[in-house]
CSV table of C-alpha atoms in Angstrom, one decimal:
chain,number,residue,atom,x,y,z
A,1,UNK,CA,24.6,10.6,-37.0
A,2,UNK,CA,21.7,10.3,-34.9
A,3,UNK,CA,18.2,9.4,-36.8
A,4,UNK,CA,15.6,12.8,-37.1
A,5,UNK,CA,13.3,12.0,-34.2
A,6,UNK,CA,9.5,11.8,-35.5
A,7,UNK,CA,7.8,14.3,-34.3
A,8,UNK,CA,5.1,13.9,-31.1
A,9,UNK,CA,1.9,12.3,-31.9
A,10,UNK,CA,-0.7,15.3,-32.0
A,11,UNK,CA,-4.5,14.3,-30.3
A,12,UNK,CA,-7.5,16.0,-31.9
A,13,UNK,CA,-8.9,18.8,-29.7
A,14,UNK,CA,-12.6,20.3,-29.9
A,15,UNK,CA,-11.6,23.3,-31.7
A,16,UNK,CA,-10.0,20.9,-34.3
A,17,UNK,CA,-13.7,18.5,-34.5
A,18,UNK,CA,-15.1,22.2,-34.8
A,19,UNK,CA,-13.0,23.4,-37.9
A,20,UNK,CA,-13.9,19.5,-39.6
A,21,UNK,CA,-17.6,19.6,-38.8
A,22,UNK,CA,-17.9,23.2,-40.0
A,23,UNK,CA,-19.6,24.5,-36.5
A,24,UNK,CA,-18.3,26.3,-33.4
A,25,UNK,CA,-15.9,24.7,-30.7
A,26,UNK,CA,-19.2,25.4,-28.3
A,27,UNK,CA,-21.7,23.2,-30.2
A,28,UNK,CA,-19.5,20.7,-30.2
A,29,UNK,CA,-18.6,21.1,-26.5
A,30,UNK,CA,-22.4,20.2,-26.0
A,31,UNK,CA,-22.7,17.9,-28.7
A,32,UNK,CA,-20.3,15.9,-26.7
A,33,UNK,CA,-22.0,16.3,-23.9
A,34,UNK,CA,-25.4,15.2,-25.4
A,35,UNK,CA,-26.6,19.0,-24.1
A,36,UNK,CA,-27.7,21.8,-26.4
A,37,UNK,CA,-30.2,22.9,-28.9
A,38,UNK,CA,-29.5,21.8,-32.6
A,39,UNK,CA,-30.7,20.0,-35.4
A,40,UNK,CA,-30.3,15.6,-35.2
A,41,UNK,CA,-28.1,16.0,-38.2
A,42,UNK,CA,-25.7,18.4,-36.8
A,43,UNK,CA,-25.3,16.5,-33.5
A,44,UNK,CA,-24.5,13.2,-35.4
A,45,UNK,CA,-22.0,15.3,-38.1
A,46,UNK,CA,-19.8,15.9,-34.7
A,47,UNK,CA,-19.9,12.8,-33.3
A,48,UNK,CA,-19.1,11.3,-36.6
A,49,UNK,CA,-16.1,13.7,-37.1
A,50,UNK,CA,-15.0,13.5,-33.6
A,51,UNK,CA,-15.2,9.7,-34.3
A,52,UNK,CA,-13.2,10.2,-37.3
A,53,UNK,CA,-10.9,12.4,-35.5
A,54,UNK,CA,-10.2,9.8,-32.8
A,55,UNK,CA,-11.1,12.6,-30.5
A,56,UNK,CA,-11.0,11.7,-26.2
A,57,UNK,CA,-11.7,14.2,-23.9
A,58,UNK,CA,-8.8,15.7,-21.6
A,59,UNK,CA,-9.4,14.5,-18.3
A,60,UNK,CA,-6.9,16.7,-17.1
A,61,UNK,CA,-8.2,19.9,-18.5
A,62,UNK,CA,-11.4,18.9,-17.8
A,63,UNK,CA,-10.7,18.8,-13.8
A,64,UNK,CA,-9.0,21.8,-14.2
A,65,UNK,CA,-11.6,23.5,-15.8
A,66,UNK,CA,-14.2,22.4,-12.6
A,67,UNK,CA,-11.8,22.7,-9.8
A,68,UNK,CA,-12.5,19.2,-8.6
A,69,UNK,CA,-10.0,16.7,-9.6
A,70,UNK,CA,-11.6,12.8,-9.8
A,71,UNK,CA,-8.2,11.6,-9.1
A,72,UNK,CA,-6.4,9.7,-6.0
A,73,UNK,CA,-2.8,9.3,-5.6
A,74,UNK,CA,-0.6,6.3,-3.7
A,75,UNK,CA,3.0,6.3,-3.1
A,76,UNK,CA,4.1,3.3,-2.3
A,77,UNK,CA,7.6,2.5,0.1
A,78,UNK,CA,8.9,-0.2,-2.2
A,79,UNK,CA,7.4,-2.8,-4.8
A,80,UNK,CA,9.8,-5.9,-3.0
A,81,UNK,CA,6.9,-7.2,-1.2
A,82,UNK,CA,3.7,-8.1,-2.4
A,83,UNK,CA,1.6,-7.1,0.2
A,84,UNK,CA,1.6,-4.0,-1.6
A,85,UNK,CA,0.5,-5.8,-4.8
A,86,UNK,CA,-2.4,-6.7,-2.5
A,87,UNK,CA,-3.3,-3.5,-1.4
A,88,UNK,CA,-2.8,-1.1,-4.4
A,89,UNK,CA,-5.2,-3.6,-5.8
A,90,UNK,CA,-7.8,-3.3,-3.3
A,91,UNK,CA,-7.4,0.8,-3.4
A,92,UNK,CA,-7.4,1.0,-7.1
A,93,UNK,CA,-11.0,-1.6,-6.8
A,94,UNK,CA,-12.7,1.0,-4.0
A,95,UNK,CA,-11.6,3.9,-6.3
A,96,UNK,CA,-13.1,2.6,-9.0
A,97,UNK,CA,-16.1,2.1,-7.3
A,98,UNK,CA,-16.8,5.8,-5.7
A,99,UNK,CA,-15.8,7.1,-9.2
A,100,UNK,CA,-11.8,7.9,-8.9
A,101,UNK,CA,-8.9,7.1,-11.1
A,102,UNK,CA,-5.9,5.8,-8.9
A,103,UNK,CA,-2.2,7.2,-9.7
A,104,UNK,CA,0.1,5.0,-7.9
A,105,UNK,CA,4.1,6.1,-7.6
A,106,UNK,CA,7.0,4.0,-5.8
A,107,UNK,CA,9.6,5.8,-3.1
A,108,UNK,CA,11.6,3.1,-2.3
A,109,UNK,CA,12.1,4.3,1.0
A,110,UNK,CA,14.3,6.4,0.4
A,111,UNK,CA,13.5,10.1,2.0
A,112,UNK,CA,14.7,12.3,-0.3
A,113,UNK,CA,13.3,10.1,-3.1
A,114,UNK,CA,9.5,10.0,-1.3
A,115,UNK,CA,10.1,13.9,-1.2
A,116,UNK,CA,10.6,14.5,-4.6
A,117,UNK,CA,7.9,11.8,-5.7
A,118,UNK,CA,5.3,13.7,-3.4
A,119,UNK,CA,6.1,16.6,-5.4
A,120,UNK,CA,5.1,14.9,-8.5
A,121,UNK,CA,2.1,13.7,-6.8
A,122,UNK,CA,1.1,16.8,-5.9
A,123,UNK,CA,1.7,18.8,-9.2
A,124,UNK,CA,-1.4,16.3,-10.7
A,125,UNK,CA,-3.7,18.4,-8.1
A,126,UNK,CA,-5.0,14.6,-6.8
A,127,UNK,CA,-8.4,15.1,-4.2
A,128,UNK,CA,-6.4,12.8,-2.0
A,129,UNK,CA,-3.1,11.3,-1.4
A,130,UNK,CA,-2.8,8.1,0.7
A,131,UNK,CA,0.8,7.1,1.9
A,132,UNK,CA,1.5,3.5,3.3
A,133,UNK,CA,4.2,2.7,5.1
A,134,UNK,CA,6.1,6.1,5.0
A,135,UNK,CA,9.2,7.5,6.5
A,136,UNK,CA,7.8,11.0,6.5
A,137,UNK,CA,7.7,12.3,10.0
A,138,UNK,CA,4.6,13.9,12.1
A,139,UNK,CA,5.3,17.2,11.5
A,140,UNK,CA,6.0,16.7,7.8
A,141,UNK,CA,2.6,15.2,7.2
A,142,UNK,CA,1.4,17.9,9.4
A,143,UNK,CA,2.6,20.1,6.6
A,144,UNK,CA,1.7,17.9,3.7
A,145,UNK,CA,-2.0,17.6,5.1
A,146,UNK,CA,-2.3,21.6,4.5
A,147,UNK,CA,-1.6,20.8,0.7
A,148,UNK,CA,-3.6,18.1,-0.1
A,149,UNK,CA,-6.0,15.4,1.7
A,150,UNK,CA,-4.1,13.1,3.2
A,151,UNK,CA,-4.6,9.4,4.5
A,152,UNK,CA,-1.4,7.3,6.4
A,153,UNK,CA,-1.5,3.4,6.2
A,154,UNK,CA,-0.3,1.1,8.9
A,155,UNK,CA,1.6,4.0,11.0
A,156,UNK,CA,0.4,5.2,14.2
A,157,UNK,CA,0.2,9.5,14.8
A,158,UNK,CA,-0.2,11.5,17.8
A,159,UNK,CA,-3.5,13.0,17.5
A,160,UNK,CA,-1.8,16.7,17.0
A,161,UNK,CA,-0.4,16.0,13.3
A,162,UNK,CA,-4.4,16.2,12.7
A,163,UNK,CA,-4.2,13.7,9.6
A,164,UNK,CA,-6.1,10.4,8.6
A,165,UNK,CA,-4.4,6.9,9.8
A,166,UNK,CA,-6.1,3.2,9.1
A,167,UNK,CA,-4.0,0.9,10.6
A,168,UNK,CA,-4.1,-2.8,11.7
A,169,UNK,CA,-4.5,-3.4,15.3
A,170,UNK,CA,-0.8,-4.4,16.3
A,171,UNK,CA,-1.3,-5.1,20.1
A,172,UNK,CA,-4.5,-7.7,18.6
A,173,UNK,CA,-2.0,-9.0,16.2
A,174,UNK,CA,1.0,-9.8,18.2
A,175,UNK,CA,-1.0,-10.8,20.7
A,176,UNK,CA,-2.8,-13.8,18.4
A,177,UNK,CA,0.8,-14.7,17.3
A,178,UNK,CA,2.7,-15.1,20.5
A,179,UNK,CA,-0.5,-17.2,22.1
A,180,UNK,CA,0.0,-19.4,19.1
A,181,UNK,CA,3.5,-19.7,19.2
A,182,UNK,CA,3.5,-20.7,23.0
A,183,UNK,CA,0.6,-23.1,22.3
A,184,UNK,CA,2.4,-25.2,19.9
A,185,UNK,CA,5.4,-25.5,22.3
A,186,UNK,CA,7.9,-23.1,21.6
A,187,UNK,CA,9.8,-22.4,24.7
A,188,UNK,CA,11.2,-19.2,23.6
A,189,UNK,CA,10.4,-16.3,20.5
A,190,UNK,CA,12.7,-14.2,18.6
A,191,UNK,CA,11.8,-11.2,16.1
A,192,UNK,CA,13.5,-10.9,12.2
A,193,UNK,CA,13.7,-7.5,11.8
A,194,UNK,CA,14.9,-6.8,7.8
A,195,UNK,CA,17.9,-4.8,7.0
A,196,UNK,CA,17.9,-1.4,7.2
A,197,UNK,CA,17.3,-0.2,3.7
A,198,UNK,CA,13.7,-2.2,4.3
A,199,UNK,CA,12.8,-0.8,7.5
A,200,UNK,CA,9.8,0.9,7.4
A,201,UNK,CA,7.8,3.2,10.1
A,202,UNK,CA,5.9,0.7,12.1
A,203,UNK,CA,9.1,-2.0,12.4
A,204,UNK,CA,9.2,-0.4,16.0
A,205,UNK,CA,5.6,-0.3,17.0
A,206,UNK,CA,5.3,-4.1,15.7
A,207,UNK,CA,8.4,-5.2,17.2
A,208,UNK,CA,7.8,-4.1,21.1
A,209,UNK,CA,4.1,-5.0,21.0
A,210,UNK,CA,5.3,-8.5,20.3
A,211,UNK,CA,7.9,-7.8,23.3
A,212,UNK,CA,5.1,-7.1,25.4
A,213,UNK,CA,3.0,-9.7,24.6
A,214,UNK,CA,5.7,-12.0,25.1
A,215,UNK,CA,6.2,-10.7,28.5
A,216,UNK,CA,2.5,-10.8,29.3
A,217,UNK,CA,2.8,-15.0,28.4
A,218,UNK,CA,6.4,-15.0,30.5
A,219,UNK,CA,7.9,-16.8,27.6
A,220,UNK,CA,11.9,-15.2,26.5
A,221,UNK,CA,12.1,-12.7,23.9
A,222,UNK,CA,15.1,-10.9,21.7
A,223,UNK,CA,14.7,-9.2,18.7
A,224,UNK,CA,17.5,-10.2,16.2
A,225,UNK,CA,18.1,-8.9,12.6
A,226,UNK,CA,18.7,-9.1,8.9
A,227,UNK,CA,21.5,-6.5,8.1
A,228,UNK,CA,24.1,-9.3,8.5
A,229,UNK,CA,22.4,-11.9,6.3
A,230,UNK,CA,19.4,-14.0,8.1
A,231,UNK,CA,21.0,-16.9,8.6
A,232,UNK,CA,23.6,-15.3,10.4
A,233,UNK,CA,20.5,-13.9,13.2
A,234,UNK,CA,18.9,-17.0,13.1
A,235,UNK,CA,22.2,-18.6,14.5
A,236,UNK,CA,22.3,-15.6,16.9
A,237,UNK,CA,18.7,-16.4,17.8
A,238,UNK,CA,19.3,-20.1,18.5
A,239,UNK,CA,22.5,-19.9,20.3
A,240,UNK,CA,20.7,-17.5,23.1
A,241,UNK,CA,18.9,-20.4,24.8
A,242,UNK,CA,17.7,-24.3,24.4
A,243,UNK,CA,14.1,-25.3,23.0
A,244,UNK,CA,12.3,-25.4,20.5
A,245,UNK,CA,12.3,-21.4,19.0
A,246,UNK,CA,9.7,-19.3,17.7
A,247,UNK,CA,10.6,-16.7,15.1
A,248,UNK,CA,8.1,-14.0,14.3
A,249,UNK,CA,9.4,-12.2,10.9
A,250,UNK,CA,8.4,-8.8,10.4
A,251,UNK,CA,6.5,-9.9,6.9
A,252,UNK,CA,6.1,-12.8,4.5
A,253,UNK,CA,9.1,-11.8,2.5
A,254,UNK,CA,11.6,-11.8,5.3
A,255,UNK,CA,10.1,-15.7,6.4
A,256,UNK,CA,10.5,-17.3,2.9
A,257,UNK,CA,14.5,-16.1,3.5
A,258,UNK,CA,13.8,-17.5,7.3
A,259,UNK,CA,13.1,-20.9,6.4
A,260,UNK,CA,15.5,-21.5,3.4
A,261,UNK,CA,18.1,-20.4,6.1
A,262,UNK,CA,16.7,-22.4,8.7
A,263,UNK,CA,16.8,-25.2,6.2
A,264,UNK,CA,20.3,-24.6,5.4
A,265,UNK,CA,21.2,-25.0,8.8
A,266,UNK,CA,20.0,-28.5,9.4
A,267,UNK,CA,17.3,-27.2,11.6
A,268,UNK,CA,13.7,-28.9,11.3
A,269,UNK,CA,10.9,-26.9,10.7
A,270,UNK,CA,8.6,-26.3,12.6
A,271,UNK,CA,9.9,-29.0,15.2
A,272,UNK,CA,12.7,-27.1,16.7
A,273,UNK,CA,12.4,-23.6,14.4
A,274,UNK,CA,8.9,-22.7,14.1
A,275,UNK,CA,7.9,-19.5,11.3
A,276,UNK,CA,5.1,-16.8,11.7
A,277,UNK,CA,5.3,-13.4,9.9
A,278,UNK,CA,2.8,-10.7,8.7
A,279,UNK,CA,0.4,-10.1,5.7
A,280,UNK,CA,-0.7,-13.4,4.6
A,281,UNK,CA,0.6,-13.4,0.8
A,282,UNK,CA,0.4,-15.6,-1.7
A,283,UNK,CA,3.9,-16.1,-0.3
A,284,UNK,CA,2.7,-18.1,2.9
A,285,UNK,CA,0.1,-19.8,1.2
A,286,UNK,CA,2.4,-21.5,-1.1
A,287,UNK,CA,2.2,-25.5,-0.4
A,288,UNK,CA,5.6,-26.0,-0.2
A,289,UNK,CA,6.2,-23.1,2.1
A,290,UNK,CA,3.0,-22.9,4.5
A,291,UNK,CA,3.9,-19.9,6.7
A,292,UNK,CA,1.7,-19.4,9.0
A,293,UNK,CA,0.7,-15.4,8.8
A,294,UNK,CA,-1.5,-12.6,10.1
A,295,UNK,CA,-3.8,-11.3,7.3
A,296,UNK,CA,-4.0,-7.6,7.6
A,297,UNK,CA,-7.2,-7.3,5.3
A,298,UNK,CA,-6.1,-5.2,2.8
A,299,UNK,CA,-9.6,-4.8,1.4
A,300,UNK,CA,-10.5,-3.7,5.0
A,301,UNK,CA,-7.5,-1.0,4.9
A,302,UNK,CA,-8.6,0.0,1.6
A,303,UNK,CA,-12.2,0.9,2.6
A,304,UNK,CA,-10.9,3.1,5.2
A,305,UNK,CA,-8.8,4.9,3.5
A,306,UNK,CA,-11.5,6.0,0.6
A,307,UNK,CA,-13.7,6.6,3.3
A,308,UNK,CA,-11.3,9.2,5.6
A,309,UNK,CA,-10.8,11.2,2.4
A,310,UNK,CA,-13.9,11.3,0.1
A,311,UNK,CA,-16.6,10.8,3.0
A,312,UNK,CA,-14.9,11.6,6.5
A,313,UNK,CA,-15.9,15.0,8.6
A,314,UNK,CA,-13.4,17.4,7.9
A,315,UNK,CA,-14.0,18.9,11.2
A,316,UNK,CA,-12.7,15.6,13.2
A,317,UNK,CA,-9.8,13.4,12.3
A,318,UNK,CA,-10.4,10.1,10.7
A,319,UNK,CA,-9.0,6.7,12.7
A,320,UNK,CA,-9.5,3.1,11.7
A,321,UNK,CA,-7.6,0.3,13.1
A,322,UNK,CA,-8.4,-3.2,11.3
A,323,UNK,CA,-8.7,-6.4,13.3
A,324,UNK,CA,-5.6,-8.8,13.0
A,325,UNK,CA,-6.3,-12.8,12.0
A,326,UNK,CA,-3.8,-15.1,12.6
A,327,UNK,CA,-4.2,-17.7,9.5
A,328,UNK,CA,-2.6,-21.2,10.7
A,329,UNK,CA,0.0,-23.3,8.7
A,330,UNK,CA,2.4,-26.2,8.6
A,331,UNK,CA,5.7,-23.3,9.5
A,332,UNK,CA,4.3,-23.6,13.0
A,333,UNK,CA,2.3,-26.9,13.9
A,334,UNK,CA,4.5,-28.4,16.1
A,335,UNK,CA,1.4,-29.8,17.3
């Protein structure tokens, strides 16, 4: 036999401070609002009572009630890499700041999971929803910007889906990391992409700027992958050409894999495999580690993204790109 199940904790409304104080459920409604006229002594016998009571307002109802909701909504692709620590973070500090309780949910990239957790997003009537890194395409965020306010991190959208983007500046980024790369001697580059199930929307876009930057410094570039374990396309990627070789991996958490399989190989980092990635996490800044890493300023992405949907025009689309900065460490310093 299952135990009887205690019934639900019960939280004092106003009409149950009203019954207690002996007054209406109005006068206490403004007694909690420090509004209305009524004696000193009445006001204090509700606050006391609603003290007693343990009474908190309802948010909720209270939005409701004004038709303007003082929340914000994230859903985040995965909790894996902690670049997402970083920004959730830096959104929940900026909502804070203008006022705004941030709800943050986790999709795990998977699309008919980021449906269904949209759904619950949007049944809390959020003012704005801000969606990094989804899989969603164009003409579903089309639709979804119809619903609710809507802001897309780090994705690039043809200016006909009509909804908000802040985005670091891939072509700036890739561009910092292959002159660096070919400055400290590497003869050739290769790009870790992760394994499928981690892929998110701008793998593309950041893998084929890097292409193109390569070509633009006439240095040999191939793009090899994670879905058969990394050390398995880091042998792919050394046994393409001679020289010293400069991986770029998509993001810190892919190069701390990079280099314990480089390591395990018997290669010497950064003298013949050098290591640069994306997002600059506590990660790369690890001593023992030293990645060197483009910083996407989080903060930076953060502001943005408040700004396109509590501030923005309505009657123009909002579009930030953030600067990329290449932060320098010991994975790469062949000289």
């Amino acid at each position: 036999m299952f135990p009887t199940p205690r019934p639900a904790q019960t939280h004092a409304t106003q009409q149950d401070v009203a019954a207690a104080a002996g007054v209406s459920r109005g006068l206490v409604s403004l007694a909690l609002k420090g509004e209305g006229r009524m004696s000193d002594q009445t006001r204090q016998r509700i606050l006391d009572t609603a003290a007693r009571l343990d009474y908190h307002p309802n948010a909720a109802a209270a939005e409701l009630a004004a038709r303007h909701s003082r929340r914000l909504a994230v859903v985040l692709p995965y909790l894996d890499n902690p670049f997402f620590d970083l920004l959730l973070r830096a959104l929940r500090r900026r909502a804070k700041q203008a006022g705004y309780t941030l709800v943050a949910l986790v999709s795990d990239l998977a699309d008919d999971l980021e449906s269904s957790t949209i759904d619950d997003v949007l049944s809390l009537r959020p003012a704005g929803l801000i969606l990094p890194g989804t899989s969603m395409s164009a003409g579903e965020l089309r639709e979804l910007g119809k619903r609710v306010r809507l802001c897309v991190i780090d994705r690039t959208l043809p200016e006909s889906a009509g909804i908000a983007t802040v985005r670091l500046d891939e072509a700036d980024a890739a561009h910092l990391t292959v002159e660096h790369l070919v400055s400290q001697g590497y003869t050739r580059l290769a790009f870790l992409s992760p394994a499928a199930r981690l892929r998110e929307a701008i793998l593309g876009e950041r893998l084929e700027e890097c292409r193109t930057a390569a070509a633009s410094a006439g240095i040999d570039f191939i793009e090899v992958d994670a879905d058969a374990g990394i050390r398995s396309g880091i042998t792919r990627a050394m046994d393409t050409g001679r020289g010293p070789l400069g991986l770029i991996a998509y993001n810190d958490l892919l190069a701390i894999d990079a280099v314990a399989a480089g390591l395990s190989l018997g290669l010497s980092i950064p003298q013949q495999l050098g290591i640069s990635s994306y997002d600059n996490t506590s990660l790369a800044e690890r001593a023992e580690l030293g990645i060197t890493s483009i910083d996407q300023h989080p903060d930076l992405l953060a502001a943005g993204a408040l700004e396109a949907l509590l501030t923005s025009d309505s009657d123009s689309v909002f579009h930030r790109v953030v600067p990329a900065q290449l932060v320098e460490r010991a994975s790469t310093a062949r000289r």
